[in-house]
Amino acid sequence: MPHTDSNRLILFSARQYDADTFRQANEAFGVELDFQEAHLDAQTAILARGFAAVCPFVNDSVDEAVLQKLHEGGTRLIALRSAGFNHVDLHAAKRLGITVTRVPAYSPHAVAEHAVGMILTLNRRLHRAVARTREGDFSLTGLLGFDLHGKTVGVIGTGIIGRVFGCIMAGFGMQLLCYDPGKPADDLLARGARYVELDELLANSDILSLHCPLLESTYHLIDEDALNRMKRGAMLINTGRGGLVESNALVGALKSGQLGNLGLDVYEEEGGLFFEDHSDNLLQDDTLARLLTFPNVIITAHQAFFTREALIEIAATTLGNMKAWLDGTPRNTVDAPSS
Ligand code: NAI
């Protein structure tokens, strides 16, 4: 095994904003930081040789082959700088004795507020209105929206983010329908939320927002069948994970009018696309290309988390997780589900 200095952390897929916030948060920790723009994969894992701790981002590959290479290089901690951990082979990590930590909550407001921003944009066609007025077109045709007040919003997953989202929507005077296999959230119940089965939520929601994790049980939760069971013309917002929605089913649902509006901050095939400038390249993903042509679709590139407050909290928690692990008291660990 190569010599590893346990106080060194290498960040993959690192951008200037990561470097800025990690350096700022690191004043309290004194970790030796290394920033790599490269994605983590089987080829780039070699860069982590000698680093006990590796910090990947959401679209990095942390599969068995990568973990094996990292382990050979001396890595013993995967310190995720995200809440989601669906991109990590937890069974392989466990077998190799690699601890995995994450940032369970940084700013639920950042993600919830982005989802609300998408709803307001789609409903009032702000994306089209702004483009029009810049061109001197001051007409209103095609920009007709609806009052949120009195309509019904379905919240799928009422954990930390879904609860904040539900509270904001209740503030608009919307009725809340919730679906979550876990315990109902008191603050949503206090705002009149009703917990119902998924079918009832799909059939009765004017707007549906996804805030559950991507698990085997939630993969393609919204597929062609679920889209058909939704209220005709409803709006779907996904700031959760791309795999929650069957992307190929979206185009048909939009063309038929069954799906009235679509806001995506995450996309099934976003790896290799999101977080980078591809404007000089031809888009190879035909589904994404088609989705981008609809006037009632907006897509953002996994930016819901992207606020100053969230970035600082992510950096501080990631570094705190690493220090706790070094002290022999790991926290915010993610364990492999028992199979
Ligand atoms: P959380 O763990 O607090 O809440 C998730 C909720 O989903 C829990 O209440 C859980 O019981 C529920 N759930 C589990 N299985 C479900 C199912 N089959 N149907 C409905 N609900 C189910 O997680 P948190 O912090 O609220 O985050 C939610 C998700 O948001 C994360 O897993 C992550 O994928 C995504 N996220 C997206 C970000 C972005 O930038 N777009 C940033 C941060 C998180």
Tab-separated table of C-alpha atoms and ligand atoms in Angstrom:
chain	number	residue	atom	x	y	z
A	1	MET	CA	0.000	0.000	0.000
A	2	PRO	CA	1.387	3.494	-0.806
A	3	HIS	CA	2.142	5.880	2.039
A	4	THR	CA	-1.097	7.674	2.940
A	5	ASP	CA	-1.359	10.856	4.929
A	6	SER	CA	-4.691	10.592	6.689
A	7	ASN	CA	-5.170	14.361	6.874
A	8	ARG	CA	-5.371	14.779	3.073
A	9	LEU	CA	-8.642	15.034	1.154
A	10	ILE	CA	-8.906	14.960	-2.626
A	11	LEU	CA	-12.035	16.389	-4.251
A	12	PHE	CA	-13.106	15.163	-7.685
A	13	SER	CA	-15.286	17.124	-10.139
A	14	ALA	CA	-14.141	20.214	-8.244
A	15	ARG	CA	-15.062	23.657	-9.556
A	16	GLN	CA	-13.857	27.085	-8.430
A	17	TYR	CA	-16.889	27.461	-6.132
A	18	ASP	CA	-15.978	24.171	-4.413
A	19	ALA	CA	-12.404	25.331	-3.891
A	20	ASP	CA	-13.564	28.702	-2.534
A	21	THR	CA	-16.037	27.277	-0.031
A	22	PHE	CA	-13.907	24.314	1.080
A	23	ARG	CA	-10.917	26.612	1.681
A	24	GLN	CA	-13.130	28.971	3.674
A	25	ALA	CA	-14.637	26.167	5.789
A	26	ASN	CA	-11.217	24.513	6.166
A	27	GLU	CA	-9.924	27.412	8.262
A	28	ALA	CA	-11.598	25.592	11.180
A	29	PHE	CA	-10.222	22.152	10.268
A	30	GLY	CA	-6.722	22.398	8.762
A	31	VAL	CA	-7.123	19.508	6.311
A	32	GLU	CA	-4.714	19.343	3.351
A	33	LEU	CA	-6.985	19.809	0.319
A	34	ASP	CA	-6.422	18.817	-3.298
A	35	PHE	CA	-8.901	19.865	-6.000
A	36	GLN	CA	-9.251	17.894	-9.222
A	37	GLU	CA	-11.517	19.000	-12.055
A	38	ALA	CA	-11.617	15.447	-13.397
A	39	HIS	CA	-14.571	13.201	-12.694
A	40	LEU	CA	-13.843	10.203	-10.551
A	41	ASP	CA	-13.864	6.998	-12.571
A	42	ALA	CA	-11.737	3.898	-13.061
A	43	GLN	CA	-9.156	5.918	-15.048
A	44	THR	CA	-8.855	8.904	-12.732
A	45	ALA	CA	-8.944	6.948	-9.460
A	46	ILE	CA	-5.130	6.825	-9.670
A	47	LEU	CA	-5.074	10.541	-8.794
A	48	ALA	CA	-6.272	9.589	-5.306
A	49	ARG	CA	-3.257	7.389	-4.623
A	50	GLY	CA	-1.914	8.260	-1.182
A	51	PHE	CA	-5.114	10.025	-0.076
A	52	ALA	CA	-6.923	8.350	2.821
A	53	ALA	CA	-10.029	10.408	2.065
A	54	VAL	CA	-11.747	11.004	-1.274
A	55	CYS	CA	-14.608	13.420	-1.906
A	56	PRO	CA	-16.659	12.632	-5.038
A	57	PHE	CA	-19.637	14.588	-6.376
A	58	VAL	CA	-23.045	13.318	-7.473
A	59	ASN	CA	-22.181	12.269	-11.026
A	60	ASP	CA	-18.846	10.671	-10.180
A	61	SER	CA	-18.678	6.936	-10.487
A	62	VAL	CA	-18.128	5.208	-7.160
A	63	ASP	CA	-18.802	1.665	-8.325
A	64	GLU	CA	-16.996	-1.504	-7.287
A	65	ALA	CA	-14.121	-1.140	-9.789
A	66	VAL	CA	-13.442	2.434	-8.699
A	67	LEU	CA	-13.629	1.547	-5.005
A	68	GLN	CA	-11.215	-1.326	-5.565
A	69	LYS	CA	-8.701	1.054	-7.222
A	70	LEU	CA	-9.140	3.638	-4.476
A	71	HIS	CA	-8.625	0.967	-1.833
A	72	GLU	CA	-5.405	-0.190	-3.512
A	73	GLY	CA	-4.230	3.432	-3.380
A	74	GLY	CA	-4.819	3.627	0.363
A	75	THR	CA	-8.258	5.279	0.479
A	76	ARG	CA	-10.360	4.392	3.514
A	77	LEU	CA	-12.986	7.153	3.526
A	78	ILE	CA	-15.451	8.287	0.868
A	79	ALA	CA	-16.611	11.663	2.154
A	80	LEU	CA	-19.548	12.512	-0.111
A	81	ARG	CA	-20.345	16.198	-0.498
A	82	SER	CA	-23.985	15.422	-1.248
A	83	ALA	CA	-27.093	14.134	0.486
A	84	GLY	CA	-27.778	11.526	-2.213
A	85	PHE	CA	-25.632	8.365	-2.192
A	86	ASN	CA	-27.260	6.323	-4.977
A	87	HIS	CA	-24.010	6.581	-7.011
A	88	VAL	CA	-21.984	4.581	-4.451
A	89	ASP	CA	-21.751	0.788	-4.332
A	90	LEU	CA	-22.229	0.551	-0.577
A	91	HIS	CA	-21.846	-3.227	-0.508
A	92	ALA	CA	-18.438	-3.012	-2.200
A	93	ALA	CA	-17.380	-0.203	0.154
A	94	LYS	CA	-18.347	-2.296	3.165
A	95	ARG	CA	-16.487	-5.333	1.846
A	96	LEU	CA	-13.362	-3.214	1.336
A	97	GLY	CA	-13.624	-1.612	4.759
A	98	ILE	CA	-14.174	1.853	3.297
A	99	THR	CA	-16.357	4.169	5.374
A	100	VAL	CA	-18.863	6.318	3.459
A	101	THR	CA	-20.128	9.600	4.898
A	102	ARG	CA	-22.513	12.150	3.427
A	103	VAL	CA	-24.077	15.527	4.127
A	104	PRO	CA	-27.589	14.544	5.137
A	105	ALA	CA	-28.939	18.072	5.372
A	106	TYR	CA	-27.366	21.316	4.303
A	107	SER	CA	-29.966	23.721	3.113
A	108	PRO	CA	-33.339	22.123	2.522
A	109	HIS	CA	-34.466	25.656	1.716
A	110	ALA	CA	-32.146	25.815	-1.293
A	111	VAL	CA	-33.744	22.786	-2.963
A	112	ALA	CA	-37.317	23.537	-1.886
A	113	GLU	CA	-37.068	27.153	-3.052
A	114	HIS	CA	-35.706	26.038	-6.426
A	115	ALA	CA	-38.673	23.708	-6.865
A	116	VAL	CA	-40.990	26.629	-6.082
A	117	GLY	CA	-39.063	28.786	-8.563
A	118	MET	CA	-39.680	26.188	-11.257
A	119	ILE	CA	-43.406	26.112	-10.469
A	120	LEU	CA	-43.754	29.895	-10.687
A	121	THR	CA	-41.686	30.036	-13.871
A	122	LEU	CA	-43.702	27.339	-15.617
A	123	ASN	CA	-47.088	28.525	-14.451
A	124	ARG	CA	-46.605	32.167	-15.434
A	125	ARG	CA	-44.388	31.290	-18.422
A	126	LEU	CA	-41.674	33.598	-17.104
A	127	HIS	CA	-39.008	31.910	-19.250
A	128	ARG	CA	-40.972	32.818	-22.377
A	129	ALA	CA	-42.072	36.242	-21.152
A	130	VAL	CA	-38.524	37.407	-20.432
A	131	ALA	CA	-37.280	36.210	-23.826
A	132	ARG	CA	-40.214	37.971	-25.536
A	133	THR	CA	-39.840	41.373	-23.929
A	134	ARG	CA	-36.105	41.362	-24.719
A	135	GLU	CA	-37.114	41.029	-28.395
A	136	GLY	CA	-39.643	43.840	-28.134
A	137	ASP	CA	-42.603	41.444	-28.140
A	138	PHE	CA	-45.001	42.652	-25.457
A	139	SER	CA	-47.934	40.366	-26.293
A	140	LEU	CA	-49.498	38.055	-23.707
A	141	THR	CA	-50.784	35.248	-25.930
A	142	GLY	CA	-49.584	31.899	-24.655
A	143	LEU	CA	-48.593	33.232	-21.244
A	144	LEU	CA	-51.845	32.453	-19.416
A	145	GLY	CA	-51.271	30.930	-15.969
A	146	PHE	CA	-53.471	29.868	-13.057
A	147	ASP	CA	-53.800	30.899	-9.413
A	148	LEU	CA	-51.872	28.556	-7.146
A	149	HIS	CA	-54.247	29.517	-4.340
A	150	GLY	CA	-56.854	26.808	-3.822
A	151	LYS	CA	-55.134	24.252	-6.095
A	152	THR	CA	-53.652	20.979	-4.891
A	153	VAL	CA	-49.970	20.136	-4.704
A	154	GLY	CA	-48.803	16.546	-4.242
A	155	VAL	CA	-45.574	16.081	-2.297
A	156	ILE	CA	-43.872	12.725	-2.781
A	157	GLY	CA	-41.358	12.278	0.031
A	158	THR	CA	-41.880	14.501	3.058
A	159	GLY	CA	-38.409	14.313	4.580
A	160	ILE	CA	-36.305	17.377	5.264
A	161	ILE	CA	-36.743	18.975	1.835
A	162	GLY	CA	-40.318	17.861	1.127
A	163	ARG	CA	-41.456	19.388	4.419
A	164	VAL	CA	-39.916	22.773	3.665
A	165	PHE	CA	-41.412	22.632	0.179
A	166	GLY	CA	-44.862	21.723	1.543
A	167	CYS	CA	-44.769	24.566	4.059
A	168	ILE	CA	-43.936	27.092	1.332
A	169	MET	CA	-46.752	25.823	-0.909
A	170	ALA	CA	-49.204	25.931	2.003
A	171	GLY	CA	-48.228	29.603	2.264
A	172	PHE	CA	-49.580	30.086	-1.266
A	173	GLY	CA	-52.927	28.749	-0.044
A	174	MET	CA	-52.537	25.377	-1.749
A	175	GLN	CA	-54.039	22.119	-0.462
A	176	LEU	CA	-51.361	19.544	0.385
A	177	LEU	CA	-51.537	15.861	-0.504
A	178	CYS	CA	-48.568	13.850	0.719
A	179	TYR	CA	-47.183	10.412	0.079
A	180	ASP	CA	-44.393	8.963	2.199
A	181	PRO	CA	-44.041	5.455	3.623
A	182	GLY	CA	-42.435	6.984	6.728
A	183	LYS	CA	-43.955	8.945	9.587
A	184	PRO	CA	-46.181	11.907	8.595
A	185	ALA	CA	-44.561	15.294	9.157
A	186	ASP	CA	-46.208	17.228	11.997
A	187	ASP	CA	-45.566	20.641	10.445
A	188	LEU	CA	-47.374	19.556	7.256
A	189	LEU	CA	-50.276	18.009	9.190
A	190	ALA	CA	-50.543	21.315	11.057
A	191	ARG	CA	-50.987	22.997	7.666
A	192	GLY	CA	-53.852	20.715	6.739
A	193	ALA	CA	-51.877	18.146	4.722
A	194	ARG	CA	-53.527	14.811	4.031
A	195	TYR	CA	-51.383	11.692	3.712
A	196	VAL	CA	-52.834	9.480	0.989
A	197	GLU	CA	-51.859	6.532	-1.197
A	198	LEU	CA	-49.813	7.290	-4.293
A	199	ASP	CA	-52.751	6.684	-6.654
A	200	GLU	CA	-54.942	9.229	-4.895
A	201	LEU	CA	-52.115	11.754	-4.929
A	202	LEU	CA	-51.469	11.213	-8.644
A	203	ALA	CA	-55.149	11.528	-9.540
A	204	ASN	CA	-55.811	14.702	-7.569
A	205	SER	CA	-52.692	16.867	-7.746
A	206	ASP	CA	-52.504	19.917	-10.009
A	207	ILE	CA	-48.793	20.048	-9.267
A	208	LEU	CA	-46.665	17.101	-8.213
A	209	SER	CA	-43.182	17.486	-6.743
A	210	LEU	CA	-40.689	14.694	-6.085
A	211	HIS	CA	-38.610	14.806	-2.885
A	212	CYS	CA	-37.849	11.153	-2.177
A	213	PRO	CA	-34.448	9.470	-2.576
A	214	LEU	CA	-33.565	7.268	-5.530
A	215	LEU	CA	-33.769	3.696	-4.257
A	216	GLU	CA	-34.593	0.420	-5.949
A	217	SER	CA	-38.157	0.949	-4.758
A	218	THR	CA	-38.404	4.478	-6.180
A	219	TYR	CA	-36.657	3.859	-9.520
A	220	HIS	CA	-39.079	5.049	-12.254
A	221	LEU	CA	-41.711	5.821	-9.637
A	222	ILE	CA	-43.148	8.117	-12.286
A	223	ASP	CA	-43.335	5.910	-15.367
A	224	GLU	CA	-45.752	5.893	-18.300
A	225	ASP	CA	-48.449	4.271	-16.185
A	226	ALA	CA	-48.094	6.804	-13.358
A	227	LEU	CA	-48.129	9.687	-15.865
A	228	ASN	CA	-51.411	8.336	-17.242
A	229	ARG	CA	-52.870	8.185	-13.751
A	230	MET	CA	-52.065	11.860	-13.116
A	231	LYS	CA	-54.666	14.579	-13.471
A	232	ARG	CA	-54.752	15.648	-17.128
A	233	GLY	CA	-52.615	18.731	-17.693
A	234	ALA	CA	-50.873	18.551	-14.304
A	235	MET	CA	-47.380	19.906	-13.654
A	236	LEU	CA	-44.516	17.611	-12.662
A	237	ILE	CA	-41.426	18.922	-10.841
A	238	ASN	CA	-38.383	16.757	-10.178
A	239	THR	CA	-35.591	18.117	-8.001
A	240	GLY	CA	-34.994	14.663	-6.442
A	241	ARG	CA	-32.992	12.365	-8.693
A	242	GLY	CA	-33.276	11.721	-12.442
A	243	GLY	CA	-33.978	8.004	-12.056
A	244	LEU	CA	-37.253	8.719	-10.230
A	245	VAL	CA	-38.820	9.535	-13.603
A	246	GLU	CA	-38.838	7.400	-16.743
A	247	SER	CA	-37.527	10.046	-19.149
A	248	ASN	CA	-38.653	8.260	-22.313
A	249	ALA	CA	-42.268	8.375	-21.165
A	250	LEU	CA	-42.216	12.166	-20.763
A	251	VAL	CA	-42.186	13.131	-24.433
A	252	GLY	CA	-45.373	11.174	-25.221
A	253	ALA	CA	-47.154	12.538	-22.146
A	254	LEU	CA	-46.218	16.103	-23.112
A	255	LYS	CA	-47.221	15.649	-26.772
A	256	SER	CA	-50.658	14.333	-25.813
A	257	GLY	CA	-51.226	17.094	-23.252
A	258	GLN	CA	-51.565	14.568	-20.424
A	259	LEU	CA	-48.583	16.297	-18.818
A	260	GLY	CA	-49.204	20.037	-18.837
A	261	ASN	CA	-45.883	21.347	-17.536
A	262	LEU	CA	-42.555	19.809	-16.640
A	263	GLY	CA	-39.689	21.168	-14.537
A	264	LEU	CA	-36.568	19.051	-14.202
A	265	ASP	CA	-33.500	19.889	-12.153
A	266	VAL	CA	-32.256	16.324	-12.435
A	267	TYR	CA	-32.255	14.003	-15.402
A	268	GLU	CA	-31.728	10.262	-15.667
A	269	GLU	CA	-28.821	10.586	-18.083
A	270	GLU	CA	-27.360	13.793	-16.642
A	271	GLY	CA	-23.939	12.224	-15.953
A	272	GLY	CA	-21.349	13.570	-18.391
A	273	LEU	CA	-23.622	16.525	-19.310
A	274	PHE	CA	-24.693	18.462	-16.242
A	275	PHE	CA	-22.240	20.780	-14.455
A	276	GLU	CA	-20.335	21.370	-17.723
A	277	ASP	CA	-20.533	23.678	-20.736
A	278	HIS	CA	-21.450	21.607	-23.787
A	279	SER	CA	-22.746	24.527	-25.831
A	280	ASP	CA	-20.160	23.912	-28.583
A	281	ASN	CA	-21.077	20.223	-28.875
A	282	LEU	CA	-23.975	18.504	-30.583
A	283	LEU	CA	-26.370	17.116	-27.999
A	284	GLN	CA	-26.389	13.337	-28.422
A	285	ASP	CA	-29.260	12.603	-26.029
A	286	ASP	CA	-32.375	12.646	-28.250
A	287	THR	CA	-34.830	12.570	-25.347
A	288	LEU	CA	-33.210	15.528	-23.642
A	289	ALA	CA	-32.970	17.370	-26.966
A	290	ARG	CA	-36.697	16.810	-27.591
A	291	LEU	CA	-37.665	17.832	-24.056
A	292	LEU	CA	-35.781	21.104	-24.509
A	293	THR	CA	-37.987	22.000	-27.500
A	294	PHE	CA	-41.259	22.109	-25.506
A	295	PRO	CA	-42.403	25.586	-24.451
A	296	ASN	CA	-43.925	24.098	-21.277
A	297	VAL	CA	-40.715	22.409	-20.124
A	298	ILE	CA	-37.845	23.967	-18.200
A	299	ILE	CA	-34.662	22.146	-17.318
A	300	THR	CA	-31.949	23.283	-14.952
A	301	ALA	CA	-28.682	21.398	-14.564
A	302	HIS	CA	-28.856	20.048	-10.999
A	303	GLN	CA	-28.577	23.494	-9.470
A	304	ALA	CA	-31.267	23.252	-6.785
A	305	PHE	CA	-28.644	22.897	-4.045
A	306	PHE	CA	-26.602	25.795	-5.376
A	307	THR	CA	-26.845	28.614	-2.833
A	308	ARG	CA	-24.049	30.259	-0.839
A	309	GLU	CA	-25.499	28.957	2.414
A	310	ALA	CA	-25.732	25.392	1.133
A	311	LEU	CA	-22.178	25.353	-0.257
A	312	ILE	CA	-20.652	26.520	3.013
A	313	GLU	CA	-22.704	24.022	5.001
A	314	ILE	CA	-21.724	21.207	2.597
A	315	ALA	CA	-18.022	22.041	2.942
A	316	ALA	CA	-18.150	22.366	6.753
A	317	THR	CA	-20.106	19.113	7.195
A	318	THR	CA	-17.884	17.168	4.777
A	319	LEU	CA	-14.726	18.316	6.573
A	320	GLY	CA	-16.357	17.721	9.972
A	321	ASN	CA	-17.270	14.182	8.866
A	322	MET	CA	-13.652	13.578	7.906
A	323	LYS	CA	-12.330	14.884	11.240
A	324	ALA	CA	-14.826	12.770	13.189
A	325	TRP	CA	-13.719	9.722	11.191
A	326	LEU	CA	-10.065	10.519	11.930
A	327	ASP	CA	-10.939	10.809	15.622
A	328	GLY	CA	-12.485	7.345	15.522
A	329	THR	CA	-16.040	8.621	15.974
A	330	PRO	CA	-17.440	8.598	12.437
A	331	ARG	CA	-20.714	10.401	11.903
A	332	ASN	CA	-23.166	10.851	9.031
A	333	THR	CA	-22.147	7.430	7.763
A	334	VAL	CA	-24.106	5.598	5.077
A	335	ASP	CA	-24.387	1.868	5.553
A	336	ALA	CA	-25.103	-0.774	2.952
A	337	PRO	CA	-28.756	-1.827	3.082
A	338	SER	CA	-29.112	-5.346	4.438
A	339	SER	CA	-29.925	-7.605	1.526
B	1	NAI	P1	-34.817	12.804	3.518
B	1	NAI	O1	-34.146	11.491	3.723
B	1	NAI	O2	-34.909	13.766	4.653
B	1	NAI	O3	-36.321	12.555	3.010
B	1	NAI	C1	-36.652	11.597	2.037
B	1	NAI	C2	-38.085	11.158	2.327
B	1	NAI	O4	-38.478	10.289	1.265
B	1	NAI	C3	-38.219	10.357	3.636
B	1	NAI	O5	-39.247	10.935	4.426
B	1	NAI	C4	-38.570	8.968	3.158
B	1	NAI	O6	-39.445	8.288	4.055
B	1	NAI	C5	-39.263	9.265	1.842
B	1	NAI	N1	-39.365	8.104	0.966
B	1	NAI	C6	-38.608	6.995	0.913
B	1	NAI	N2	-39.104	6.139	0.010
B	1	NAI	C7	-40.201	6.724	-0.530
B	1	NAI	C8	-41.156	6.344	-1.505
B	1	NAI	N3	-41.080	5.155	-2.107
B	1	NAI	N4	-42.139	7.204	-1.810
B	1	NAI	C9	-42.248	8.392	-1.193
B	1	NAI	N5	-41.375	8.813	-0.251
B	1	NAI	C10	-40.373	7.991	0.080
B	1	NAI	O7	-34.095	13.454	2.260
B	1	NAI	P2	-34.061	14.980	1.817
B	1	NAI	O8	-32.908	15.660	2.436
B	1	NAI	O9	-35.407	15.573	1.984
B	1	NAI	O10	-33.715	14.839	0.254
B	1	NAI	C11	-34.599	14.200	-0.653
B	1	NAI	C12	-33.850	13.930	-1.948
B	1	NAI	O11	-33.604	15.150	-2.623
B	1	NAI	C13	-32.450	13.306	-1.764
B	1	NAI	O12	-32.515	11.898	-1.635
B	1	NAI	C14	-31.740	13.714	-3.011
B	1	NAI	O13	-31.862	12.682	-3.981
B	1	NAI	C15	-32.504	14.956	-3.483
B	1	NAI	N6	-31.654	16.154	-3.468
B	1	NAI	C16	-31.524	16.876	-4.619
B	1	NAI	C17	-30.728	18.005	-4.651
B	1	NAI	C18	-30.581	18.854	-5.877
B	1	NAI	O14	-29.688	19.709	-5.931
B	1	NAI	N7	-31.421	18.694	-6.893
B	1	NAI	C19	-29.980	18.412	-3.456
B	1	NAI	C20	-30.246	17.617	-2.293
B	1	NAI	C21	-31.040	16.526	-2.309
